[in-house]
Amino acid sequence: MSEDKTAGKATADDQLEELTTADTGGRAPVGTVGKVLAGVALAWSLFQLWIASPLPFMAAKWLPVLNDTQTRSIHLAFAIFLSFTAFPALKRSPRDRIPGHDWIFAVVGAFCGAYLFLFYEALSERPGQPTGMDLWVAGIGMLLLLEATRRALGPPLMVVATVFLAYVFFGDQPFVPEVIQWKGASYSKAMSHQWLATEGVFGIALGVSTSFVFLFVLFGALLDKAGAGNYFIKVAFALLGHMRGGPAKAAVVSSGMTGLISGSSIANVVTTGTFTIPLMKRVGFPAEKAGAVEVAASTNGQLTPPIMGAAAFLMVEYVGISYIDVIKHAFLPAIISYIALVYIVHLEACKANMRGLPRRTSRPFVYSLLSFGFTVLGLIILTGAVYYGIGWVKVAYGDMALSIVLGFILVTYVGLLWYATRFPELIVDDPNSAVVELPEAGPTIKSGLYFLLPVVVLVWCLTVERFSPGLSAFWATVFMTFIVATQRPLQAVFRGRGQVQGAITQGLRELLDGLIAGARNMIGVGVATAAAGIVVGTVTLTGIGLVMTEFVEFISGGNLMLMLLFTAFISLILGMGLPTTANYIVVSTLMAPVIVTLGAQSGLIVELIAVHMFVFYFGILADDTPPVGLAAFAAAAIARSDPIKTGIQGFMYDIRTAILPFLFIFNTDLLLIDVTLWQAIAVFAVATVAMLSFAAATQGYFIVRSRIWESLALVLVAFTLFRPGFWLDRMQPPFETVPPVQLAEVASGAPAHSELRLKVEGEDLTTGGMVSKTVLLPLGSVGDGVARLAENAGIEVREEDGKILIDNITFGSPAEQAKLDFDWEITTVELPASRMPKEVFYIPALALLLFVYYLQRRRRPGEKSAATAGAGA
């Protein structure tokens, strides 16, 4: 029996080691080869810092400034080289050395990747006229990219990219379904499009990886090397570990904080799970549930801004909105989802009557509440002082302001680091030790406050200075490198240990390790975005996106809800094998335009950001979806549990997250679209209550175990709070129809900066079919209706045989972006109907919630015994 246990433990350890190295590569050669591998990774990080900095423009007299295409080419060259050297070809391939053929593949692949940089001028002089050399390089580079993708990410993405590439060549063959057939492309045309231009491999996705993602991943790697990951875990345990199921709640919060700096579910599980899962098991969580909590928390980490598994930066390019807007839209769903997960953990602890870990000291609740209140008030005052203080410095000192602000940041860093040394150092505890005591909350928080400074710099640059994401990440990373290099020597001085020389050496070693780790963490993302570019290139070359609209409409019968279910299913299936970034690129490229188009045909104006968030959410949920959920396998290896059961339990916890995408398609208030500050606060409060109600319904436990009808009632409460407009639409129509001949009159009387809702229909010249859809067109400031339509919406109309037809469309106007066309008929003008506010339906929903609460409160054992005692008296 003991031998079986030992064998099982070894197998789990092997699985964990394999999953742990999934992001960075399974090889760790020593000696000269190891130094070469580390040197290439270091060079990649330094190159990315160079191109993100202002230095290339300052050195433009001596060194050429690289354009986007050239930097993407070099970026891919590094990624391919490291894919072949860091990742073994097969499980039986050597891990301690690099075979000769891998060196050849690495060098040739890097040359093919860098080809657009090396021969940029020659290629730009003959666009669309590739030479034999160009085509050979493109073909070999494509094959090596697919193999690099297989090594770094496994077969799924490689297979998907290969299928799309095959479709380019064989789209006219009989074995291809007739509905998606196309004429096919020659080898020269395909390779020119996919490799020698910026439509395919070197497209937007790789550009985002080059410009933004690398720096954020590097920032996270440096932050982790500095010890911030351990700090986040300790803070979470100090604050929450004493509660019911405290370690599980701490796991959720620490995974959320780690998710801010990590772009990987697996990395999140391994970082926090090795500590949190054993402690969860200790306080009573079964192995499967302990692993599932960590999986749910870690996958949700990718929903949390600012990194979001690199998808935030891709949304900037694909949706055409600012990075700040992406963060704003993603913030509320992520926070609500995490609050609900903490609540689910609480319910699990209540069901099993669990207790938390013992505190070292006990303080009255009033004291804790006052301490929390003063802390929040202090932070608000400090934030205001910093914001207005820096604003005053910029006005008062002009060009000198930057130096003053930098000096202030450095003084603050040194002061916080000195303050941290007044408290014991945070060490990594053994969760399997005989006694685990919670650290003191105050000293724990104060011992690492300086870790928050780089995050503050990042957020400041993004939100206040409005720098680009790349430049913001650059300055935050530069500050982070300074912290990693100096914190050890300064700690040695402040603690009076001496050995400053050794501390300096340790700091520089940690800095190099962080730069190397950041590059190795980027290998998978680099090749994933390049391989996903093959899919994007295929869509733009073949026009399959238009065919997908017809195909999905046929599958769903034109029903928007069925179409969303189909899209969610596709996202989950692809996400089981594809990394989040690649899955998002593939599904958003194929499905996002389809949902917008079919939604418009159904009379629903679907916000593009809502669609992109929809496919992104379901791509992330695939990380814990059996049978391939890699995050579930990593958690199961730590928990010594069955990975399938762990994945299923994790998905059950994540059902609360799975409903959010459906809700914000129909209720964009959840994405904070067109809401004021007070409306946002109200939406947050109501949505939180709704999500907690839904979580209680799925867990079958509220105050006590729920009866079936009580769970159904809680689901009804959640639905009504999330979508009150659903019931209002059944009682009062949302729009009044106006004859199209009154279009100019309606446009004249519309308020300033309002939008005009029109139903239009006409022939799609691309497909030859008839199109019917609903569009929203802006009207700008008050004025003549015809002028408002022409100047702001971009359309001119004419009346013909009693019909209102589109006579002209301005290039680049909202009308053209809505894909309207000449001679389309405006069939209906819709005006918002005067009706009662949808928030009225909150009243019956909250009343039903209170009723369920009252019934369950009466069934609590303590309440029943108290009532009996009162009756006896």
PDB file of N, CA and C in Angstrom, residues 116 128-130 134-142 161-162 164-171 182-202 533-542:
ATOM      1  N   LEU A 116      11.745  39.714 -42.349  1.00  0.00           N
ATOM      2  CA  LEU A 116      11.151  41.012 -42.680  1.00  0.00           C
ATOM      3  C   LEU A 116      11.986  42.167 -42.150  1.00  0.00           C
ATOM      4  N   GLY A 128       3.940  42.310 -53.152  1.00  0.00           N
ATOM      5  CA  GLY A 128       3.114  41.430 -53.974  1.00  0.00           C
ATOM      6  C   GLY A 128       3.863  40.722 -55.070  1.00  0.00           C
ATOM      7  N   GLN A 129       5.188  40.877 -55.124  1.00  0.00           N
ATOM      8  CA  GLN A 129       5.998  40.212 -56.157  1.00  0.00           C
ATOM      9  C   GLN A 129       7.154  39.456 -55.483  1.00  0.00           C
ATOM     10  N   PRO A 130       6.829  38.395 -54.751  1.00  0.00           N
ATOM     11  CA  PRO A 130       7.877  37.684 -54.013  1.00  0.00           C
ATOM     12  C   PRO A 130       8.842  36.946 -54.945  1.00  0.00           C
ATOM     13  N   ASP A 134      12.090  34.553 -51.165  1.00  0.00           N
ATOM     14  CA  ASP A 134      11.019  34.982 -50.253  1.00  0.00           C
ATOM     15  C   ASP A 134      10.075  33.825 -49.966  1.00  0.00           C
ATOM     16  N   LEU A 135       9.684  33.110 -51.008  1.00  0.00           N
ATOM     17  CA  LEU A 135       8.706  32.035 -50.841  1.00  0.00           C
ATOM     18  C   LEU A 135       9.288  30.855 -50.076  1.00  0.00           C
ATOM     19  N   TRP A 136      10.570  30.539 -50.328  1.00  0.00           N
ATOM     20  CA  TRP A 136      11.198  29.465 -49.549  1.00  0.00           C
ATOM     21  C   TRP A 136      11.248  29.816 -48.073  1.00  0.00           C
ATOM     22  N   VAL A 137      11.667  31.043 -47.786  1.00  0.00           N
ATOM     23  CA  VAL A 137      11.744  31.474 -46.378  1.00  0.00           C
ATOM     24  C   VAL A 137      10.367  31.449 -45.731  1.00  0.00           C
ATOM     25  N   ALA A 138       9.351  31.927 -46.440  1.00  0.00           N
ATOM     26  CA  ALA A 138       8.005  31.960 -45.882  1.00  0.00           C
ATOM     27  C   ALA A 138       7.496  30.552 -45.601  1.00  0.00           C
ATOM     28  N   GLY A 139       7.712  29.621 -46.551  1.00  0.00           N
ATOM     29  CA  GLY A 139       7.234  28.247 -46.361  1.00  0.00           C
ATOM     30  C   GLY A 139       7.924  27.549 -45.204  1.00  0.00           C
ATOM     31  N   ILE A 140       9.261  27.677 -45.153  1.00  0.00           N
ATOM     32  CA  ILE A 140      10.010  27.042 -44.062  1.00  0.00           C
ATOM     33  C   ILE A 140       9.656  27.699 -42.726  1.00  0.00           C
ATOM     34  N   GLY A 141       9.542  29.034 -42.735  1.00  0.00           N
ATOM     35  CA  GLY A 141       9.184  29.728 -41.509  1.00  0.00           C
ATOM     36  C   GLY A 141       7.817  29.311 -40.995  1.00  0.00           C
ATOM     37  N   MET A 142       6.862  29.097 -41.915  1.00  0.00           N
ATOM     38  CA  MET A 142       5.528  28.678 -41.505  1.00  0.00           C
ATOM     39  C   MET A 142       5.573  27.303 -40.846  1.00  0.00           C
ATOM     40  N   ALA A 161      -4.371  26.076 -36.492  1.00  0.00           N
ATOM     41  CA  ALA A 161      -3.697  26.903 -37.490  1.00  0.00           C
ATOM     42  C   ALA A 161      -3.467  26.125 -38.783  1.00  0.00           C
ATOM     43  N   THR A 162      -3.117  24.836 -38.670  1.00  0.00           N
ATOM     44  CA  THR A 162      -2.891  24.007 -39.854  1.00  0.00           C
ATOM     45  C   THR A 162      -4.178  23.830 -40.658  1.00  0.00           C
ATOM     46  N   PHE A 164      -6.742  25.890 -40.828  1.00  0.00           N
ATOM     47  CA  PHE A 164      -7.050  27.133 -41.523  1.00  0.00           C
ATOM     48  C   PHE A 164      -6.092  27.358 -42.687  1.00  0.00           C
ATOM     49  N   LEU A 165      -4.832  26.986 -42.510  1.00  0.00           N
ATOM     50  CA  LEU A 165      -3.866  27.131 -43.593  1.00  0.00           C
ATOM     51  C   LEU A 165      -4.215  26.193 -44.756  1.00  0.00           C
ATOM     52  N   ALA A 166      -4.640  24.973 -44.427  1.00  0.00           N
ATOM     53  CA  ALA A 166      -5.055  24.036 -45.469  1.00  0.00           C
ATOM     54  C   ALA A 166      -6.279  24.561 -46.212  1.00  0.00           C
ATOM     55  N   TYR A 167      -7.168  25.223 -45.499  1.00  0.00           N
ATOM     56  CA  TYR A 167      -8.365  25.779 -46.137  1.00  0.00           C
ATOM     57  C   TYR A 167      -7.999  26.825 -47.183  1.00  0.00           C
ATOM     58  N   VAL A 168      -6.911  27.578 -46.910  1.00  0.00           N
ATOM     59  CA  VAL A 168      -6.459  28.571 -47.890  1.00  0.00           C
ATOM     60  C   VAL A 168      -6.143  27.907 -49.221  1.00  0.00           C
ATOM     61  N   PHE A 169      -5.483  26.748 -49.178  1.00  0.00           N
ATOM     62  CA  PHE A 169      -5.047  26.081 -50.400  1.00  0.00           C
ATOM     63  C   PHE A 169      -6.116  25.181 -51.014  1.00  0.00           C
ATOM     64  N   PHE A 170      -6.896  24.523 -50.180  1.00  0.00           N
ATOM     65  CA  PHE A 170      -7.808  23.481 -50.670  1.00  0.00           C
ATOM     66  C   PHE A 170      -9.288  23.842 -50.454  1.00  0.00           C
ATOM     67  N   GLY A 171      -9.587  25.131 -50.398  1.00  0.00           N
ATOM     68  CA  GLY A 171     -10.960  25.547 -50.146  1.00  0.00           C
ATOM     69  C   GLY A 171     -11.924  25.222 -51.260  1.00  0.00           C
ATOM     70  N   TRP A 182     -14.408  28.026 -51.239  1.00  0.00           N
ATOM     71  CA  TRP A 182     -13.963  29.229 -51.929  1.00  0.00           C
ATOM     72  C   TRP A 182     -12.969  28.794 -53.015  1.00  0.00           C
ATOM     73  N   LYS A 183     -12.496  29.708 -53.824  1.00  0.00           N
ATOM     74  CA  LYS A 183     -11.727  29.344 -55.009  1.00  0.00           C
ATOM     75  C   LYS A 183     -10.330  28.831 -54.714  1.00  0.00           C
ATOM     76  N   GLY A 184      -9.807  29.037 -53.506  1.00  0.00           N
ATOM     77  CA  GLY A 184      -8.450  28.609 -53.184  1.00  0.00           C
ATOM     78  C   GLY A 184      -7.423  29.645 -53.617  1.00  0.00           C
ATOM     79  N   ALA A 185      -6.215  29.558 -53.040  1.00  0.00           N
ATOM     80  CA  ALA A 185      -5.151  30.516 -53.350  1.00  0.00           C
ATOM     81  C   ALA A 185      -3.896  29.774 -53.765  1.00  0.00           C
ATOM     82  N   SER A 186      -3.097  30.413 -54.588  1.00  0.00           N
ATOM     83  CA  SER A 186      -1.806  29.847 -54.967  1.00  0.00           C
ATOM     84  C   SER A 186      -0.838  29.940 -53.802  1.00  0.00           C
ATOM     85  N   TYR A 187       0.240  29.160 -53.906  1.00  0.00           N
ATOM     86  CA  TYR A 187       1.251  29.185 -52.837  1.00  0.00           C
ATOM     87  C   TYR A 187       1.844  30.581 -52.708  1.00  0.00           C
ATOM     88  N   SER A 188       2.105  31.234 -53.833  1.00  0.00           N
ATOM     89  CA  SER A 188       2.719  32.560 -53.807  1.00  0.00           C
ATOM     90  C   SER A 188       1.800  33.575 -53.131  1.00  0.00           C
ATOM     91  N   LYS A 189       0.516  33.542 -53.489  1.00  0.00           N
ATOM     92  CA  LYS A 189      -0.422  34.501 -52.899  1.00  0.00           C
ATOM     93  C   LYS A 189      -0.597  34.243 -51.409  1.00  0.00           C
ATOM     94  N   ALA A 190      -0.694  32.962 -51.044  1.00  0.00           N
ATOM     95  CA  ALA A 190      -0.909  32.630 -49.631  1.00  0.00           C
ATOM     96  C   ALA A 190       0.273  33.051 -48.778  1.00  0.00           C
ATOM     97  N   MET A 191       1.481  32.744 -49.217  1.00  0.00           N
ATOM     98  CA  MET A 191       2.664  33.079 -48.421  1.00  0.00           C
ATOM     99  C   MET A 191       2.913  34.583 -48.381  1.00  0.00           C
ATOM    100  N   SER A 192       2.609  35.263 -49.478  1.00  0.00           N
ATOM    101  CA  SER A 192       2.748  36.724 -49.467  1.00  0.00           C
ATOM    102  C   SER A 192       1.810  37.333 -48.433  1.00  0.00           C
ATOM    103  N   HIS A 193       0.603  36.786 -48.358  1.00  0.00           N
ATOM    104  CA  HIS A 193      -0.397  37.312 -47.428  1.00  0.00           C
ATOM    105  C   HIS A 193      -0.084  36.930 -45.985  1.00  0.00           C
ATOM    106  N   GLN A 194       0.330  35.687 -45.765  1.00  0.00           N
ATOM    107  CA  GLN A 194       0.490  35.175 -44.403  1.00  0.00           C
ATOM    108  C   GLN A 194       1.835  35.537 -43.787  1.00  0.00           C
ATOM    109  N   TRP A 195       2.901  35.593 -44.579  1.00  0.00           N
ATOM    110  CA  TRP A 195       4.240  35.761 -43.991  1.00  0.00           C
ATOM    111  C   TRP A 195       4.951  37.033 -44.421  1.00  0.00           C
ATOM    112  N   LEU A 196       4.741  37.477 -45.658  1.00  0.00           N
ATOM    113  CA  LEU A 196       5.514  38.595 -46.192  1.00  0.00           C
ATOM    114  C   LEU A 196       4.777  39.932 -46.063  1.00  0.00           C
ATOM    115  N   ALA A 197       3.617  39.923 -45.445  1.00  0.00           N
ATOM    116  CA  ALA A 197       2.853  41.154 -45.213  1.00  0.00           C
ATOM    117  C   ALA A 197       2.414  41.178 -43.752  1.00  0.00           C
ATOM    118  N   THR A 198       1.603  42.137 -43.407  1.00  0.00           N
ATOM    119  CA  THR A 198       1.162  42.270 -42.006  1.00  0.00           C
ATOM    120  C   THR A 198      -0.313  41.906 -41.848  1.00  0.00           C
ATOM    121  N   GLU A 199      -0.798  41.009 -42.687  1.00  0.00           N
ATOM    122  CA  GLU A 199      -2.185  40.552 -42.590  1.00  0.00           C
ATOM    123  C   GLU A 199      -2.310  39.252 -41.813  1.00  0.00           C
ATOM    124  N   GLY A 200      -1.222  38.475 -41.759  1.00  0.00           N
ATOM    125  CA  GLY A 200      -1.284  37.154 -41.155  1.00  0.00           C
ATOM    126  C   GLY A 200      -0.429  37.043 -39.909  1.00  0.00           C
ATOM    127  N   VAL A 201       0.674  36.321 -40.031  1.00  0.00           N
ATOM    128  CA  VAL A 201       1.539  36.046 -38.883  1.00  0.00           C
ATOM    129  C   VAL A 201       2.026  37.340 -38.231  1.00  0.00           C
ATOM    130  N   PHE A 202       2.382  38.321 -39.032  1.00  0.00           N
ATOM    131  CA  PHE A 202       2.931  39.566 -38.495  1.00  0.00           C
ATOM    132  C   PHE A 202       1.853  40.638 -38.357  1.00  0.00           C
ATOM    133  N   GLY A 533      -2.288  34.434 -35.748  1.00  0.00           N
ATOM    134  CA  GLY A 533      -2.310  35.322 -36.904  1.00  0.00           C
ATOM    135  C   GLY A 533      -2.588  34.592 -38.202  1.00  0.00           C
ATOM    136  N   ILE A 534      -2.249  33.299 -38.245  1.00  0.00           N
ATOM    137  CA  ILE A 534      -2.572  32.497 -39.427  1.00  0.00           C
ATOM    138  C   ILE A 534      -4.084  32.429 -39.615  1.00  0.00           C
ATOM    139  N   VAL A 535      -4.803  32.267 -38.506  1.00  0.00           N
ATOM    140  CA  VAL A 535      -6.269  32.220 -38.571  1.00  0.00           C
ATOM    141  C   VAL A 535      -6.808  33.562 -39.054  1.00  0.00           C
ATOM    142  N   VAL A 536      -6.292  34.652 -38.481  1.00  0.00           N
ATOM    143  CA  VAL A 536      -6.749  35.982 -38.876  1.00  0.00           C
ATOM    144  C   VAL A 536      -6.446  36.223 -40.352  1.00  0.00           C
ATOM    145  N   GLY A 537      -5.246  35.838 -40.796  1.00  0.00           N
ATOM    146  CA  GLY A 537      -4.876  35.996 -42.201  1.00  0.00           C
ATOM    147  C   GLY A 537      -5.776  35.192 -43.127  1.00  0.00           C
ATOM    148  N   THR A 538      -6.162  34.005 -42.684  1.00  0.00           N
ATOM    149  CA  THR A 538      -7.067  33.183 -43.494  1.00  0.00           C
ATOM    150  C   THR A 538      -8.427  33.846 -43.642  1.00  0.00           C
ATOM    151  N   VAL A 539      -8.920  34.422 -42.558  1.00  0.00           N
ATOM    152  CA  VAL A 539     -10.224  35.096 -42.595  1.00  0.00           C
ATOM    153  C   VAL A 539     -10.189  36.271 -43.570  1.00  0.00           C
ATOM    154  N   THR A 540      -9.129  37.086 -43.513  1.00  0.00           N
ATOM    155  CA  THR A 540      -9.050  38.260 -44.392  1.00  0.00           C
ATOM    156  C   THR A 540      -8.792  37.867 -45.840  1.00  0.00           C
ATOM    157  N   LEU A 541      -8.102  36.750 -46.063  1.00  0.00           N
ATOM    158  CA  LEU A 541      -7.780  36.327 -47.426  1.00  0.00           C
ATOM    159  C   LEU A 541      -8.957  35.638 -48.111  1.00  0.00           C
ATOM    160  N   THR A 542      -9.666  34.792 -47.374  1.00  0.00           N
ATOM    161  CA  THR A 542     -10.707  33.958 -47.979  1.00  0.00           C
ATOM    162  C   THR A 542     -12.108  34.535 -47.844  1.00  0.00           C
TER     163      THR A 542
END
